[in-house]
Structure formats: structure tokens, C-alpha cells
Amino acid sequence: MSTTIAPPTTVPASAAPAQLSKETYKGRIHPDWCPGCGDFSVVAALQAALFELGLPPHQILVVSGIGCSSNLPGYMNTYGLHTLHGRAVAVATGAKLGNHELKVICTGGDGDGYGIGCNHFVHAMRRNVDLTYIVMDNQIYGLTTGQVSPTSVKGMKTKSTPHGSVENPINPIPLAIVGGATYVARAFSGKQKHMVEIFKGAILHKGFALVDVFSPCVTYNKDNTYQWFNPRVKILEEQGHDPSDFHRAIDRGSQWGDEIPIGLFWRRTDLPTLEDLEPVLHDGHGPLAWRKLGLSNEQAQALIEELL
Amino acid sequence: MATVDFAVGIGGENGQGIASAGDILARIFAGRGLNLNAYNAYQSIIRGGHTFLTVRASDGPVRSMGDKIDVFIPLNQDTMDRHLHLLRAGACALYDREKIKPGVAAAGVQLCPMPMKELAKGNKLAANTAALGATLQLLGIAAEPLEAAVTRQFKKKGDAAVAENIAIARAGYDYAAQNFKAFPWQAPRRPKPLGVITGNQAIAMGGAAAGVKFYAAYPMSPSTGVLMWMAGHARKLGIMVRQVEDEIGVMNMVIGAACTGCRAMCATSGGGFALMAEAIGMAGMIETPVVCIDVQRAGPATGVPTKTEQGDLWQVLGAGQGDYPRLVVAPANQLDLFQTIPELFNLCDKYQCPGLVLSDLLISEGTASVDPGELDCNVPIERGELILPDGNGAAADPSSGYNNRAYLRFKNTASGISPRAVPGVPGHIFVAATDEHDEDGTLISDEFTNPHTRRMMVEKRARKMQGALAELAPPKLVGPENAAVTLVGWGSTQGVIREAVEKLAGEEGIVAAQLSIKWLVPLHVAEISRILACSRTVIIVENNYSGQFARYLRSETGFEAHGHIRKYDGEPFMPHHIVEAVKAQLAGQTRLSVPVHEVNA
Ligand SMILES: Cc1ncc(C[n+]2csc(CCOP(=O)(O)OP(=O)(O)O)c2C)c(N)n1
Ligand code: SF4
């Protein structure tokens, strides 16, 4: 293993591995989630989607916050950052701008993304950063053993709302549609094949893609279980939903009760991403991370002139 | 040795063009090759209030705003009333004879009333321009450089504005020649023209020279100047500059960019720094180099946004939970800021840790002259054990790494430094986690049966600071070890303490020595202890209430200072504040001096 002192000037060779298999994307560690946790299905679907897209693992960066769900990067064989509670989207934005040739995928929970991290979430959407954001929405705080979350249904009894929550939940789907996300979808851990397709679409999408996944917490959420979701979830793609219809997307995204839609609500492909709009990334020198450091003599001279 | 050392003080309301008048004078003085220091005591409102700007220049060294004003330009009655009593014999006051009544001045002060309405041809905002013309005349400087400076200043407003202001400056110049007595000395000239730089510009330029490719910030006085410089130069220099939703986002984004291999930086003030604290700990835990500058202002909370203080030392020392290696440095002045940033980046890259800089309003917004030859942008860039994808990290299977333990991102080495690959490098896949982890990045935080690994990782990270300490220059005593008094300071007080030491020797016959501490973490405990042990009387000078540095020094060295000089009224020290306090303390009158800033309330 060698060491660089001087910054390199060459652009990376995109070395595609000879043989990719589904196994390639699996980390060495087996997830320590509770048996039956919805997150197992999510990590499997993500591995399958990356495999089916043929993306080389070393060019993928999975960034998470903190929570049960946020342990996901540790179960992948891709580059990973397991950051702070609520900060995944901010860190991922920095990483994407630092090296815009990486595929950057953010993962986390509803508390992580819609609670403590909501500020970053909202601003990443309006910027249309090219990120895929997968939220394992179990409507509860799992890791901290069962407190109310921003997506907990009104009236839900949790350890921190023993008499039932009196607050209204956030609905991330309409929030994301009006917030400026350009790919807004929902999946369900009980429908893994569908989830793989939704993930593939999100990863290929250029711009901010939100996939909110109903990923039941079998230990602490006794209300929103597989059994509760199974009869309710209806796949938009089977209903002829048009994801370019803004108002329809909001209507379907707001639906809750006996029928809850999953699938792609909203997509637009006519907007530039943040990276597209930053000329600094398009001067032919590749990712910022790998550029030569320091100032040219002409640049230095010009800066000094300004002071005279 | 200085031949002539003079200062111009301009005061009035915000919006009366005081800052631009100060810029014009600074450029003219620096253009004559004079050293200078300019400090603007202003308020956080866009119009109104009281602003007082001091520009001091000399052909000798200038390290603070000094103690006296030679040319006083009050642009309103309020300024006249607050400051006139501070003028001493030989000084002069230039003011609008129709609008401002002078009051009683000390003997020997020349009152110079000017018919501003007539000179400024009715332009109410141009009294300062007429006064600048008169100032140059009194200082024995030709009018031409003023015309050049006015042209530069008003260029953006069009040719008519330039012509008008040149005419007004000329009128002020000629009026002074006919009506007032010029100083018996002349502003000197030195052969080599100097430039002018603020500390915030110096920070930004130092970052650019170091190869910063990512800069993020949320606006907060007095750090915003760094963001403005970066935004203005981003496209020319290939720097990604982002204004982020809050400072939590700033630091997390900076860390994200740094994780990919970018040199990434941010600046803020105390309130923003508080929001960054958890993320700074993350940089320590995932061993990612980032540089963050805290430009201190008077706290707590929103505090006094436009006033200076050295009040964030303990906040920066204590930023983030737990123990983790970090570098903390407090540069002394503008040039030192410029030179420290690249040096700090090299250390952060080598030791893979956050680097925190303590600046303050005094040096960040203050202006100093600078010799262009000293602004070397061609700085050495050392990135330490960084594995980049240019072939040096070649691996047989590009997908290997995390799932076969082929690469240990957090390898336990003798130095504590683990070779660092970045995402995108084939064959080095890893997960960097803020939970405690093993050498390959695997979480151990849930394995409470694993105290050995936890201990190993804590010690591995901590070990890095032993190497860092050996690389940092130890502080040096300036002056004799057996001096009557040793004045200890940190950061921005270095210049004013130095001037106080010179005054003590020159005017009071007191031999003083000076010890300035720049590198705060890691701290050269052994060398500092050795110096202080042979000092007779040690007085610590700092711009805060509680003696934050005195407490830090005591906690690290066990050394208890003999006396303290502290100031926490929002304004910086002037040399005479320190001189008088030292005299009082050596005479046994007190062990704690809090100098009063002499301006009428
Ligand atoms: C700043 C901070 N506050 C609180 C916590 C404690 N904490 C860890 S995870 C979590 C919530 C987890 O809920 P969610 O994000 O929905 O993820 P889940 O565990 O349900 O997958 C909390 C409050 C923390 N780690 N950091
Ligand atoms: S507590 Fe809930 S969310 Fe966490 S692993 Fe168990 S089932 Fe999954």
C-alpha cells in the first residue's frame, strides 16, 4: 500500500470487476436487526437493484444517519458512511459535490430523516441534489426502544405517548412533491420485487429521489404491521397512475386508510440537478476530490493584485 | 526605528461612508509603503448608531490600533462629544462648521471647522470625501493618490460620481491648505508599496492556497467575510462554495466532501460553532480532516455581534462529546492567519483529524498592511497517507475490501495513523462509522463484551497527537527570562502586548518579556512550564471575563499566574491599557486589572 504526498493529477480508471453477482454487494456482517424487521427486505432489495444495474461497488457510497435502519451501510459491500442522527442527507450532499461521479445513496429512518434531519431533507429537495434517499419508515423510533415518531399515526400509543399521540403526522409523499424532489415513491417491505424496481428507477433518476418504504418494526410498532399493510397497499403501476400529473400525485400521496398507494407518485426529468448548475464541476477536471491542489502562478498573482 | 507614527480616527453613523473612507486611507498609506492597522468599532445596524474607525500608519512596525489619534474626523455631533476629550496637543479635528459644535478641547488641539455644504456642493454624503482631502493635506501627502483611490472606490457608480468626488476631495484639500496648519512632520514614504488585507480575506486566501475545493457556510458576523471572498472567487479558482441551511448542515457537508478526498473548510462564529460541535466529533471519530474557523465575537448567545472577544476558548476546547484528537490554533494576526491555514491543512491531512482555528473580530475584520512578498501562495501541500485512485491503491479485485477484510481503514498502527482510501478507489471498500468500530470499520458499539477493541481504538486515535505535538513549533519567550514581568497571551493579543512591552521599556523603564501561545491543542506543556518557572512575575492578558486561557494553562501545567489583565467590554486592548495595568500590578495595587475603554458613554 503506497502513500501519496503530491496530489494526483490523473482521473480514476473505472475498474469494473470481472464478475458481479448479487453476493458481491453483501457485506461480511449479517444484520443484527430483530428477526422479521422490515429492514431486511430493504437491504436485500437495494443489493438486488445495484446488481441488476451493474454498478461497480467501489463507485457507490451509501450514507446513513443513526437508528436501526441506519445500520444498513454496514451490511453492504460498497463504500459507506454511518454518520450522525439526522445528518445523512447533509453529509451525502457534501460527498456528492466532492465527487459527483459517485452514486450516492442515503438510507435511514423516519425519525432520522423527517424528525431531527428534516431541515437537511427539505433543502436537499429544493436543490435537487442527485441523491437517492431511502427512508425505512416504521412510524416509530426503533433503536431507542419505541418512542413516537414524526410519522406515527395520531392517537398511537408509544412509550413516550402512553395516552396516545395528539400530534398530526408528517406525510412525506406530498411534502416531497411540493418540496421539489423530482422522483417521489413509496415501497413496502412486504413487496420486495416491486421495491427493487422502485429503487432502480430512483438510482437511475438524475436528481433528488425519495423512496419512503413501509418497513415494519415488528418489536415496537404493534399497529402498523405486515398484517395491517398487506390488505391496504395498492400498487400505483397496476392502477395506471400517471407520475407526471402533479395534482393527482398529491392526491394519491395523501391517501391513507383502507387503501394506501405504493409505487411512483411523481417524477419529472426536465429540471437540472445542483451539480448540473455548478460550472465548477464542468470545467473538464473531473471530481473536485481528485483535482490538483494549490494555485497557479497566474491565479496567485491575480489575488495579490487585488490587495494592492 | 519608527520616525513617524500617526493615526486618523473617523466617526459617525453607519451609512455615512466611514468604512469606505477608511479603505481609501488604508490604500493610500499602504501605497506609500507604510505599515498600518485599521480597526472599525461598529454596530450591528445598517444605518444609524455610532461607528468609529481608526487607521494607524507608520514607517515602523504597527501591531495594533495604538493609543492616540492625530486626525479626528467626527461626521456627527455624537462622535465629537464622545471622542474630542481624547485628543492631545498636536492633534487636529476636522468637522462641518455648520452642523457640529466642537466643545472643549485640550490645549494644543487644532480645531479645523470646514464649510462642508459649500465644499461638497450640496452632496450630503460627501463630507467625508472633503475631510479626506483635508487630511491628506495636513499629513503632507499630495492629492494625486487620493484621486486614484477615489476613482477606484467610485468606479462602479460611474464617471460622473468619480468626477464629483474628485472635485470634492480637491476642494477639501485646497481649503485645508489655505486655512489650517499642517503637521510639523510629514507622512513618511518607503520604497516598496504594500497591500492591505483583512483577516477574513487572509483566511480565505490561505484556504485557496492550501487547495480548498469545498467551502460551506451560514452567514454570521464576523465570519461572513470569508464566505463573501470565497463566493466571489469560486468560479475563477474552481472552488465549490455553498451557503447551507444551518451550521449543522455546514459542518456535515464539509465532512461529506472531505470524506471523498477534497480539502474542505468552513468558518463561523461562536453560535454557529456550537451547532457544529457534534459533527466535529464525527470528524474525529471517522478520522476525516476538515478545517473550521471560529471567528469569535462577544457572547454568550447572540451577544454583541459586532464586538470582539476571546470568549470561545473553552467552547472550542470542549467541542463535541468524548475524547478525540483535534488541533486547535490561535493565529496572532492577518498574515499569521494566511500562513496558518495551509500548515493546518497539512497537519489535519497527516493526522486525519479536525483542525480548529480561533480567530476573532479584531483580526478577522481588522485590516493590516501586508508585504506582497510575504503572501506566498505556493505553499507545500502534504496529504499524508492518502490513497487516491491514480494507481497507487491498485487492488486485484476492485470490489474487495469490506467483505474480505482486505483493507483496514482504521488499522491500528504505531503512529495511530491509518492509510486513508476514499470512495471510488477500487479494492479499498470500507464503512466509516461514528459508532465505535474495529480496524475494518465493523461496529463494536453493541458488543459490550469488547472492551479491548474499544480501548485499542481510543488509544490509536489519541496516539496521533503525540506525533503532531512533535511537529508544532514550541512557543518562544521574547525578551529576557529574568524580566520584571512576563506577559502571556494567546491569539490576537500578540501585537498589542508586544507594543505594551516596548512602551514599558521605553517610557517606564520596566523590562518585560512576552510569551504568546499559538498552538493550543496539543499544547507544549513542558516548554511552557519551563519558561514560566523561571519568570519572576507572570501576568496573563486576555480579552474575556473569566480568564479562559488562565484556567486552561492552570489545568494543563498546574501554573498559577501572578496577575491578570482582562477586558470584556467588546473593544480590543490598546497598548496603554496593558502598560497601566502592569504598573499597577507591579506596585502591588491589584492582581486583576480590567482596563476601561475611554470613550464617553
Ligand atoms: C443527536 C442525537 N439525539 C438522539 C439520539 C438517539 N437516537 C438514536 S436513533 C434515534 C431514533 C431512531 O428512530 P428512526 O430514525 O426512525 O430509526 P429506526 O431505529 O426506527 O430505524 C434516536 C432518537 C442520537 N443518536 N443522537
Ligand atoms: S427494533 Fe424495530 S426497527 Fe429496530 S431492528 Fe427491531 S424490528 Fe427493526
Short mmCIF file of C-alpha atoms and ligand atoms in Angstrom, two decimals, chain A residues 39 66-69 85 109-112 116 138 140-144, chain B residues 278, ligand 1:
data_model
loop_
_atom_site.label_atom_id
_atom_site.label_comp_id
_atom_site.label_asym_id
_atom_site.label_seq_id
_atom_site.Cartn_x
_atom_site.Cartn_y
_atom_site.Cartn_z
CA ASP A 39 -35.29 -3.52 7.03
CA ILE A 66 -28.33 6.76 13.22
CA GLY A 67 -31.11 4.31 14.03
CA CYS A 68 -31.78 0.61 13.48
CA SER A 69 -32.35 1.30 9.80
CA HIS A 85 -28.51 11.08 13.81
CA GLY A 109 -35.30 6.01 9.43
CA ASP A 110 -38.31 8.28 9.71
CA GLY A 111 -37.05 9.83 12.93
CA ASP A 112 -33.67 10.38 11.36
CA ILE A 116 -34.10 15.58 13.56
CA ASN A 138 -41.62 2.27 10.58
CA ILE A 140 -41.66 4.58 15.46
CA TYR A 141 -38.22 5.13 17.00
CA GLY A 142 -36.81 1.62 16.92
CA LEU A 143 -33.26 1.97 18.22
CA THR A 144 -34.33 3.97 21.24
CA GLU B 278 -21.40 17.07 17.33
C1 LIG C 1 -28.34 13.88 18.49
C2 LIG C 1 -28.95 12.59 18.86
N1 LIG C 1 -30.12 12.57 19.52
C3 LIG C 1 -30.68 11.38 19.85
C4 LIG C 1 -30.08 10.21 19.53
C5 LIG C 1 -30.72 8.91 19.94
N2 LIG C 1 -31.34 8.22 18.82
C6 LIG C 1 -30.71 7.27 18.13
S1 LIG C 1 -31.63 6.61 16.92
C7 LIG C 1 -32.96 7.56 17.32
C8 LIG C 1 -34.27 7.44 16.62
C9 LIG C 1 -34.37 6.27 15.75
O1 LIG C 1 -35.53 6.29 15.02
P1 LIG C 1 -35.53 6.24 13.45
O2 LIG C 1 -34.62 7.27 12.90
O3 LIG C 1 -36.91 6.31 12.98
O4 LIG C 1 -34.84 4.85 13.10
P2 LIG C 1 -35.25 3.35 13.50
O5 LIG C 1 -34.41 2.99 14.67
O6 LIG C 1 -36.69 3.33 13.79
O7 LIG C 1 -34.88 2.58 12.29
C10 LIG C 1 -32.63 8.40 18.38
C11 LIG C 1 -33.58 9.36 18.97
C12 LIG C 1 -28.84 10.28 18.85
N3 LIG C 1 -28.17 9.19 18.47
N4 LIG C 1 -28.32 11.47 18.52
#
